PDB file of C-alpha atoms and ligand atoms in Angstrom:
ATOM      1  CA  UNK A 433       0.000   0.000   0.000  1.00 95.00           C
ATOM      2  CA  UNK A 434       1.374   3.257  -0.616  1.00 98.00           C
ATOM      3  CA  UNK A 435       0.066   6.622   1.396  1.00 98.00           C
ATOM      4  CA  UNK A 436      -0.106  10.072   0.007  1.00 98.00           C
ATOM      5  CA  UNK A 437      -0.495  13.934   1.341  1.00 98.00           C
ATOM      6  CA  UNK A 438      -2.125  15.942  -0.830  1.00 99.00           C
ATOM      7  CA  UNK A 439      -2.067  19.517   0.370  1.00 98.00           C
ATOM      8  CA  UNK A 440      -5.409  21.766  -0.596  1.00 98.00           C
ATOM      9  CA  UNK A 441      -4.615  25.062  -2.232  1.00 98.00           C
ATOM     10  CA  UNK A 442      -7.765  26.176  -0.466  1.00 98.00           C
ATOM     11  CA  UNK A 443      -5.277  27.144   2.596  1.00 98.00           C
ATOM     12  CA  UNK A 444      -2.501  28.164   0.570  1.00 98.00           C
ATOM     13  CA  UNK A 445      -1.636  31.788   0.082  1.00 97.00           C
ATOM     14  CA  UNK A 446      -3.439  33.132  -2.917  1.00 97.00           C
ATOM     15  CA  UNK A 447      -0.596  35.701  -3.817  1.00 97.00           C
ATOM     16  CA  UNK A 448       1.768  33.039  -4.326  1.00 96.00           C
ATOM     17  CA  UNK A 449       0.004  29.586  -5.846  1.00 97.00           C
ATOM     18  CA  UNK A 450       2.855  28.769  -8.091  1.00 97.00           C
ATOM     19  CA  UNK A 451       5.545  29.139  -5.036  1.00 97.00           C
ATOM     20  CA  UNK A 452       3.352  27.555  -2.833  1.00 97.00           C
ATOM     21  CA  UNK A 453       3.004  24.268  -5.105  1.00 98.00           C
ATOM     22  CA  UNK A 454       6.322  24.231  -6.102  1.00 97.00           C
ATOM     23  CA  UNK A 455       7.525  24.570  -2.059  1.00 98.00           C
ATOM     24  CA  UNK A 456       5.598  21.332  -0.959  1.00 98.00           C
ATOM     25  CA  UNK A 457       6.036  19.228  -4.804  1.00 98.00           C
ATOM     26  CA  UNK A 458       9.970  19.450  -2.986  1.00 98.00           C
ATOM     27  CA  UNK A 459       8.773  18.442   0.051  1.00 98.00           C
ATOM     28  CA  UNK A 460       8.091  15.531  -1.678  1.00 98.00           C
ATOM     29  CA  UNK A 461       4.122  15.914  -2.227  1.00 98.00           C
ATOM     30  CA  UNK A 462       2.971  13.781  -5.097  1.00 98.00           C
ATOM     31  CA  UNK A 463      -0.023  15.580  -5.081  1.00 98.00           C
ATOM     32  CA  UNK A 464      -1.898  18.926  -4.795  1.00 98.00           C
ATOM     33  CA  UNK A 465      -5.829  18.589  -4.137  1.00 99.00           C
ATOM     34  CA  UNK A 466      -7.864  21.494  -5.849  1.00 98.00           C
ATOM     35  CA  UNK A 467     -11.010  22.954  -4.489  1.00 98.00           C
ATOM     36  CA  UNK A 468     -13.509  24.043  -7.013  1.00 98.00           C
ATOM     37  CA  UNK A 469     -16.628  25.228  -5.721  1.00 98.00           C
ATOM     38  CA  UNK A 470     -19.819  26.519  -7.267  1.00 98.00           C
ATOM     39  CA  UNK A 471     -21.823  28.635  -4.692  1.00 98.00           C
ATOM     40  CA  UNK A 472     -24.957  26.066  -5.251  1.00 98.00           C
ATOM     41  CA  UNK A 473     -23.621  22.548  -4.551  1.00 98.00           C
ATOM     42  CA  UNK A 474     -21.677  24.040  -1.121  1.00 98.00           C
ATOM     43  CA  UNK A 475     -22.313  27.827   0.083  1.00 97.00           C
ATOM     44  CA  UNK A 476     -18.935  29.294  -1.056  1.00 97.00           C
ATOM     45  CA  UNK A 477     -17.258  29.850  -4.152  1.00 98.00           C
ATOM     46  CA  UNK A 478     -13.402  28.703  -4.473  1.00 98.00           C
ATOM     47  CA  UNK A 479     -11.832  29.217  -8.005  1.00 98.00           C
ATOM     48  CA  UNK A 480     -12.431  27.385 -11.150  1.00 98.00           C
ATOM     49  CA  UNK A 481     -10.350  26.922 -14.856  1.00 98.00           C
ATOM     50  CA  UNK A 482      -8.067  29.905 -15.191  1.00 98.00           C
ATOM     51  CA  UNK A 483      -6.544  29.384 -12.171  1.00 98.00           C
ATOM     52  CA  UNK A 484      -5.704  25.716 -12.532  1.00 98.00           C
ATOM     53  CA  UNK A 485      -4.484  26.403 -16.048  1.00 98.00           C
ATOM     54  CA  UNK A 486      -1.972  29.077 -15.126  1.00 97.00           C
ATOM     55  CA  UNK A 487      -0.607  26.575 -12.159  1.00 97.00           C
ATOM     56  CA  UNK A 488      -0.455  23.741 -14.755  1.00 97.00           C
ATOM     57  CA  UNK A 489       2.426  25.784 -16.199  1.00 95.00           C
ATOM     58  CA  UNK A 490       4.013  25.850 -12.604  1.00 92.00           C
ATOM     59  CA  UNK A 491       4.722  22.261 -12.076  1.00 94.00           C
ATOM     60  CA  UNK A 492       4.468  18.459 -13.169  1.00 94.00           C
ATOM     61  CA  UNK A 493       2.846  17.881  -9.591  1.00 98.00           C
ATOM     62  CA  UNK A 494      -0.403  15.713  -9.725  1.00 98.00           C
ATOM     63  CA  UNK A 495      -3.960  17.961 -10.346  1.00 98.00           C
ATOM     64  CA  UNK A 496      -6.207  16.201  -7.832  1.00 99.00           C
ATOM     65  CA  UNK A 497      -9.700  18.150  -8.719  1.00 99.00           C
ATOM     66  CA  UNK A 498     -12.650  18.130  -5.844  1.00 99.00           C
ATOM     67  CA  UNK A 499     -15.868  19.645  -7.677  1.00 99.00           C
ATOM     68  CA  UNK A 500     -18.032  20.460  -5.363  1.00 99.00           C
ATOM     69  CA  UNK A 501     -19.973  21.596  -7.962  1.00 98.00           C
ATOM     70  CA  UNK A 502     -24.264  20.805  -8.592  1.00 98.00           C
ATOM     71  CA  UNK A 503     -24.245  18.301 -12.198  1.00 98.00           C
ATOM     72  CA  UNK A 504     -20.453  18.890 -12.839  1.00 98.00           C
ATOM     73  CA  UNK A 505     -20.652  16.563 -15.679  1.00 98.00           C
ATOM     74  CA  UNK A 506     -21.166  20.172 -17.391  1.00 98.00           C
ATOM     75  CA  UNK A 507     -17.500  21.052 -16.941  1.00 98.00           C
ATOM     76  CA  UNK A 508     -15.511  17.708 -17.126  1.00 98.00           C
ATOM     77  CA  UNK A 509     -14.001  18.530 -20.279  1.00 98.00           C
ATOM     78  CA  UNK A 510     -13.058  22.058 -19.104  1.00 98.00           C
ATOM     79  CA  UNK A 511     -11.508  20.573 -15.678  1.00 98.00           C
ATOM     80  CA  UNK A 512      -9.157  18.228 -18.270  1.00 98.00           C
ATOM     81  CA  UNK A 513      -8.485  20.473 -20.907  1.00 98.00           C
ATOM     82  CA  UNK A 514      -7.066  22.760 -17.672  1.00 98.00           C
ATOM     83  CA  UNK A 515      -4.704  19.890 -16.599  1.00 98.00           C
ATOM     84  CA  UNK A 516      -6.303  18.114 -14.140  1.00 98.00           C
ATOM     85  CA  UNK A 517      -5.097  14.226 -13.882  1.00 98.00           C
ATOM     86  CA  UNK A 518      -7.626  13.491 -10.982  1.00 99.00           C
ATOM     87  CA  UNK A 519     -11.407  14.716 -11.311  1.00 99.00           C
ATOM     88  CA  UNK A 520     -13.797  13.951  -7.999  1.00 99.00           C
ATOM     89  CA  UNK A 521     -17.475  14.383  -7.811  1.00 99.00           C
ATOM     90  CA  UNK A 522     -20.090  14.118  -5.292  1.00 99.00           C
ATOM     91  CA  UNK A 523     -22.277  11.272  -5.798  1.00 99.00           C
ATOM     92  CA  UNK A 524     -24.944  13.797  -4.044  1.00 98.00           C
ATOM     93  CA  UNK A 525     -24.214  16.525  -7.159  1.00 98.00           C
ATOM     94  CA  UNK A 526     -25.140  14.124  -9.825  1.00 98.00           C
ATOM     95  CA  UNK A 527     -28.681  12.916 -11.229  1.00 98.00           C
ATOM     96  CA  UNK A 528     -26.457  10.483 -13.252  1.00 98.00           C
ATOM     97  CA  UNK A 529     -23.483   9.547 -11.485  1.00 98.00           C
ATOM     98  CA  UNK A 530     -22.355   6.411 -13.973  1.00 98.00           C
ATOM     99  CA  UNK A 531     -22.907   8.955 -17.018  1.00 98.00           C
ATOM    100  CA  UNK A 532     -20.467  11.308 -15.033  1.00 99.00           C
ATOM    101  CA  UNK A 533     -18.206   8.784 -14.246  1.00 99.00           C
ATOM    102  CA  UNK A 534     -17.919   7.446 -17.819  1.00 98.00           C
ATOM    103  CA  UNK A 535     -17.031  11.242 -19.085  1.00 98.00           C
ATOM    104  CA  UNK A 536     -14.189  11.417 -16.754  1.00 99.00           C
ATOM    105  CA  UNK A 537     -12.879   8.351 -17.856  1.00 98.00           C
ATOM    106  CA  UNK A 538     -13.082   9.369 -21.671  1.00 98.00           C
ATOM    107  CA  UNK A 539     -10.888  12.299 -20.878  1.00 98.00           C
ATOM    108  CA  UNK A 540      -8.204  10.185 -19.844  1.00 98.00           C
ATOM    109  CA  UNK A 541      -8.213  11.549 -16.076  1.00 98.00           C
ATOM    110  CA  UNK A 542      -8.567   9.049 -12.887  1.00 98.00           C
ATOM    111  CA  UNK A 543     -12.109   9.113 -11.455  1.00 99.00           C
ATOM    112  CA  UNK A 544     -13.360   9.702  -8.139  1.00 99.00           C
ATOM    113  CA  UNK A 545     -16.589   9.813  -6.428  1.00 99.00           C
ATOM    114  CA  UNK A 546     -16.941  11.810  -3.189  1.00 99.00           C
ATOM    115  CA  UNK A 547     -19.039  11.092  -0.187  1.00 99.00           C
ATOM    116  CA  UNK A 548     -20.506  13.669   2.483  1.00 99.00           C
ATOM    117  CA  UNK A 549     -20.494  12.496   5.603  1.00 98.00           C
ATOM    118  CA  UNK A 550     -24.211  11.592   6.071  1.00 98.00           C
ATOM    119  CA  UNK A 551     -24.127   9.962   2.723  1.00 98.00           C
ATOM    120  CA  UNK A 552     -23.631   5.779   3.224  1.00 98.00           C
ATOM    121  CA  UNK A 553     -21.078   4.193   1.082  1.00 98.00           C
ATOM    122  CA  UNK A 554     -22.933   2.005   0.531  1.00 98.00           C
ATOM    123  CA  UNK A 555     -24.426   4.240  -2.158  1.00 98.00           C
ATOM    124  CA  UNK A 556     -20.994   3.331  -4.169  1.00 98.00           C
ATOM    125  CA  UNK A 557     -22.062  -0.778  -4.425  1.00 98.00           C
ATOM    126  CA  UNK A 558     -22.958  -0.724  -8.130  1.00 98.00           C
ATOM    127  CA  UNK A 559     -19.689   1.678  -9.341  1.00 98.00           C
ATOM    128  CA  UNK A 560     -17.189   1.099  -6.667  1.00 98.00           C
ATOM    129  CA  UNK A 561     -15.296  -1.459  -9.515  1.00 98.00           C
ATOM    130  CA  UNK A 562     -15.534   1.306 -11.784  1.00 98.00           C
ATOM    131  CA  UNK A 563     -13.591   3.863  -9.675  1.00 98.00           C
ATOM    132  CA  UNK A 564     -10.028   4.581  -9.204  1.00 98.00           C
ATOM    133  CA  UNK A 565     -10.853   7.079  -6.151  1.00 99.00           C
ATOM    134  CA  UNK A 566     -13.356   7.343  -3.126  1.00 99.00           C
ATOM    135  CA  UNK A 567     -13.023  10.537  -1.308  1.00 99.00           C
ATOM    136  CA  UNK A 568     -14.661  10.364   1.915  1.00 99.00           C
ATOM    137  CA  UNK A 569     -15.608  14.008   3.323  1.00 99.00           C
ATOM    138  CA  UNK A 570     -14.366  14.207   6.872  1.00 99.00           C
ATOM    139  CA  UNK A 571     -16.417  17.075   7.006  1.00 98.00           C
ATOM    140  CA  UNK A 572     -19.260  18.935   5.833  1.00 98.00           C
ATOM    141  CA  UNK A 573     -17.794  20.401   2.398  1.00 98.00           C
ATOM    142  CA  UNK A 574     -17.355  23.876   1.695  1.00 97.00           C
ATOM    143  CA  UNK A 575     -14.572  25.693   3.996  1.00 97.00           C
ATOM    144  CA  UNK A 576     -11.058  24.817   4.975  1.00 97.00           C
ATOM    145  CA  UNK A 577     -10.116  24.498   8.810  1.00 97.00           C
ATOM    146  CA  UNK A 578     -12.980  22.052  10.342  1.00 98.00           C
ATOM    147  CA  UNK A 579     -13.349  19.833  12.811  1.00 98.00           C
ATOM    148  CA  UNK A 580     -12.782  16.477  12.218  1.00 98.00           C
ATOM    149  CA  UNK A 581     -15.766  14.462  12.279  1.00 98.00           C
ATOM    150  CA  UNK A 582     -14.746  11.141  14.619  1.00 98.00           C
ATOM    151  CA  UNK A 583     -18.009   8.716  12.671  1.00 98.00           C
ATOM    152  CA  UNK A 584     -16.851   9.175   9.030  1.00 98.00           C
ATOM    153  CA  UNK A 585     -13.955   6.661  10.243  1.00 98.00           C
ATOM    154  CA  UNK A 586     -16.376   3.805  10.454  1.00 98.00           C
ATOM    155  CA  UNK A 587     -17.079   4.710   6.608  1.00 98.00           C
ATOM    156  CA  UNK A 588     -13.514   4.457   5.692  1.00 99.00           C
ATOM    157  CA  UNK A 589     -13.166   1.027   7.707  1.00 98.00           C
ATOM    158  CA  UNK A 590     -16.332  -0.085   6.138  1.00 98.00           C
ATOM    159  CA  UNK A 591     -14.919   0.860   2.516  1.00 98.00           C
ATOM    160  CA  UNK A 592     -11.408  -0.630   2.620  1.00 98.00           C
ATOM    161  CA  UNK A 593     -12.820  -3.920   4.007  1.00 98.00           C
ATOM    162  CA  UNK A 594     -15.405  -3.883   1.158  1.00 98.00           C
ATOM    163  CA  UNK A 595     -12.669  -2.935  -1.289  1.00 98.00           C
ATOM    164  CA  UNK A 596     -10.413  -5.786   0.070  1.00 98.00           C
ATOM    165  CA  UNK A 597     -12.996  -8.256  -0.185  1.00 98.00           C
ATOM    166  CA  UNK A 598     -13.898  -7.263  -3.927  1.00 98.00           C
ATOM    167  CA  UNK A 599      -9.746  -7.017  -4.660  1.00 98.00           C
ATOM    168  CA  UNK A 600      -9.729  -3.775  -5.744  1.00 98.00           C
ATOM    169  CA  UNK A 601      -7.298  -1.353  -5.948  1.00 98.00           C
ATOM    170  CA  UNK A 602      -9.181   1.766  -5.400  1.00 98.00           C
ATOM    171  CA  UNK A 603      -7.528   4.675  -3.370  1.00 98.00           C
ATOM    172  CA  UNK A 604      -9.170   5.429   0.325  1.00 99.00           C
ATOM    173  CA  UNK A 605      -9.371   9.830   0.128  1.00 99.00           C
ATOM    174  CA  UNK A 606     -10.371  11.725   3.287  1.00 99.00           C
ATOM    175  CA  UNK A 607     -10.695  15.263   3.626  1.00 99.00           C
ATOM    176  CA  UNK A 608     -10.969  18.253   5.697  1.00 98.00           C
ATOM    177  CA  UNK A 609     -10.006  18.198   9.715  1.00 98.00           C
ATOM    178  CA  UNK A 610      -6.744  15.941   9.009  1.00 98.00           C
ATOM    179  CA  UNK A 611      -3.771  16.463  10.659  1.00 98.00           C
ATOM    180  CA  UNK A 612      -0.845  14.947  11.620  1.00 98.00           C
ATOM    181  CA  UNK A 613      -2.434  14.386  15.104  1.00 98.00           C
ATOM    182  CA  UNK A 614      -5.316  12.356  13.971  1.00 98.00           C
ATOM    183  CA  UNK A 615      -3.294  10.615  10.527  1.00 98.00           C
ATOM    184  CA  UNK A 616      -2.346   7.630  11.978  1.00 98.00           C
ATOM    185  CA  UNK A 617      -5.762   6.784  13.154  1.00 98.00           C
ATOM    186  CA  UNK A 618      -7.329   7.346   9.716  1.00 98.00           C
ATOM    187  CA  UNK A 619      -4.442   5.721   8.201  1.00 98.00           C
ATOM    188  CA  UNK A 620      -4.983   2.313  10.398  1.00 98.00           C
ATOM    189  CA  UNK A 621      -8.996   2.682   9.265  1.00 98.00           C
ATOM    190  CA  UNK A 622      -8.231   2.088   6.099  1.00 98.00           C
ATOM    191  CA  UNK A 623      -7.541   5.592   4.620  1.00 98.00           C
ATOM    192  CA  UNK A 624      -4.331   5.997   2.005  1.00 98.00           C
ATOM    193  CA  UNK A 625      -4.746   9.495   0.304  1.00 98.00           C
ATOM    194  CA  UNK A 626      -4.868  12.786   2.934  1.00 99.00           C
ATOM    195  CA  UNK A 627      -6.053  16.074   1.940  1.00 99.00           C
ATOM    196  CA  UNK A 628      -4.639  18.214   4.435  1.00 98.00           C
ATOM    197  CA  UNK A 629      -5.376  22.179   3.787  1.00 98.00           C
ATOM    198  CA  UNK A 630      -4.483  24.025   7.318  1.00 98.00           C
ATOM    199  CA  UNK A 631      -2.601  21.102   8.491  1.00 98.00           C
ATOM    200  CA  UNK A 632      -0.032  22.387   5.384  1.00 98.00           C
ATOM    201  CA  UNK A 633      -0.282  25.545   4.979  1.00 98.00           C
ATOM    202  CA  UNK A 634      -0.989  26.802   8.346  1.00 97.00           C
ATOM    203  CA  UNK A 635       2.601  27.230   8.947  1.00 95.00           C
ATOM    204  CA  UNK A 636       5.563  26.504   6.940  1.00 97.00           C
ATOM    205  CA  UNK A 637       4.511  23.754   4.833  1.00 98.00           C
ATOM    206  CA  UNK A 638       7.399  22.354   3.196  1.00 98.00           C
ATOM    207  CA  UNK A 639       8.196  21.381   6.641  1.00 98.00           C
ATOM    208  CA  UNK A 640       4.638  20.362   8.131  1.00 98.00           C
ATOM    209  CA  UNK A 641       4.368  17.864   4.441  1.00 98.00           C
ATOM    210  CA  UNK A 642       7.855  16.181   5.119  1.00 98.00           C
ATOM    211  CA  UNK A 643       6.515  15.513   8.678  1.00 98.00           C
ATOM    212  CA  UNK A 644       3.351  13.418   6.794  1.00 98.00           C
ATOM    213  CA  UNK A 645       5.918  11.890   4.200  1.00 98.00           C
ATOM    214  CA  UNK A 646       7.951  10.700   7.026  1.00 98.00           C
ATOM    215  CA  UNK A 647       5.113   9.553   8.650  1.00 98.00           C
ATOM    216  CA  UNK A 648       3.955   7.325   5.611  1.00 98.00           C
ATOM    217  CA  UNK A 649       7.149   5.509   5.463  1.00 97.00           C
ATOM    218  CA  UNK A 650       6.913   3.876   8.803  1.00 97.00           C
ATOM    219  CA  UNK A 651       3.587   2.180   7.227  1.00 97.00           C
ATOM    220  CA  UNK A 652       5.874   1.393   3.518  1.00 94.00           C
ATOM    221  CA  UNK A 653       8.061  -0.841   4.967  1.00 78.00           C
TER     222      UNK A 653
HETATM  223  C1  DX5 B 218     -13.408  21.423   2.244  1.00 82.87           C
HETATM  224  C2  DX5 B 218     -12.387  21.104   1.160  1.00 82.87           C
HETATM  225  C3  DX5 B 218     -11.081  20.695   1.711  1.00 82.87           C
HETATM  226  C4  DX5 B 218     -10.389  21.731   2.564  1.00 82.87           C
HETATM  227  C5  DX5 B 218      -9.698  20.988   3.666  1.00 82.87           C
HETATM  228  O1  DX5 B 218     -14.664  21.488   1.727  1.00 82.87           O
HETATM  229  O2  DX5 B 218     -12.859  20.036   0.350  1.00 82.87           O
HETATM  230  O3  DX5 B 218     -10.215  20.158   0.739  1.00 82.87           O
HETATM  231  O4  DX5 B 218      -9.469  22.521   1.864  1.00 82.87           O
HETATM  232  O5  DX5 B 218      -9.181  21.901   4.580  1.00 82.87           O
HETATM  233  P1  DX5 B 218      -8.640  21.452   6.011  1.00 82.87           P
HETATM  234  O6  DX5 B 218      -7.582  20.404   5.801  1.00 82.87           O
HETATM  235  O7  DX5 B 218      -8.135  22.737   6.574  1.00 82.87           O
HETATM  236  O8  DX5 B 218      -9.804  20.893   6.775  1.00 82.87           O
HETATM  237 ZN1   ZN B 219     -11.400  19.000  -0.965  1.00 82.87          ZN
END
């Protein structure tokens, strides 16, 4: 199994993206997680195609897209064409989730279905074989810095054993409220991709994402 930080731009310092990427892509972060929010599908509005076109041009790092975004079929294409390599939705944002699913496939990107936290995962049965991603929301989407919510680990216990049994490869996501305090725990329930926004970029982050990669490699060996 291999474990992954992906640090959320959401916290990151707006006058500086491209820095900011580049400083934790040294770090040795595989992956930066994306934010894009609509104003309908969660109440605040993030930032959209422009912005991860001009950072494509700042680094190779991997484009891990979160729509939180009502029907985002509508802009699949668009996410791509701006260089995303990951594209999320929220099974609660779509009328016709396997549709959605098949259009991010087509574009060549990963796909991955997110889950709120009230939302079962069991809601994933049919799909789950078809996904190379399940984010599970650790808490209500919408705004960086939460609170961690403690139940949404029985969902991520209840996922990898279901992936396990079906031999599946599909990547474990949580987001929002993780930290290096409560990683380990989430990590031992199953988890094996960590959005971490404020946990990042609260305070020096090249530092606070070698602290996670070190972290992983206990669990590599
Ligand atoms: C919340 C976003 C998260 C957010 C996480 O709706 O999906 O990715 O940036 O922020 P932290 O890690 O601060 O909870
Ligand atoms: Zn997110």
């Amino acid at each position: 199994m291999y474990y992954k930080v992906a640090p959320s731009l959401l916290a990151a310092d707006f006058t500086r993206l491209g820095s900011q990427v580049q400083e934790v892509r040294e770090a040795g972060a595989e992956y930066i997680h994306l934010d894009v929010m609509d104003g309908a599908f969660v109440p605040s509005i993030s930032f959209g195609m422009p912005v991860l076109k001009s950072l494509r041009k700042a680094s190779d790092i991997v484009f891990d897209v979160h729509m939180m975004v009502e029907e985002p079929g509508r802009y699949v294409e668009d996410i791509k064409k701006s260089g995303a390599d990951i594209i999320t939705v929220h099974a609660e944002a779509c009328t016709h989730l396997d549709r959605v699913v098949n259009q991010i496939k087509e574009t060549g990107c990963r796909a991955g279905v997110a889950l709120n936290p009230a939302t079962p995962v069991s809601v994933l049965d049919c799909i789950l074989d078809q996904l190379d991603m399940v984010l599970i929301m650790t808490v209500n989407p919408g705004f960086g810095g939460q609170k961690f919510i403690p139940y949404t680990l029985n969902k991520v216990r209840a996922l990898r054993q279901t992936v396990k049994e079906r031999g599946l490869k599909t990547d474990i996501q949580v987001d929002g409220g993780v930290s290096i305090a409560n990683v380990r725990e989430i990590l031992e329930a199953g988890a094996n991709i960590f959005v971490a926004g404020s946990a990042v970029f609260g305070t020096d982050p090249a530092a606070r994402t070698r602290e996670f990669v070190e972290l992983f490699k206990e669990y590599e060996k």
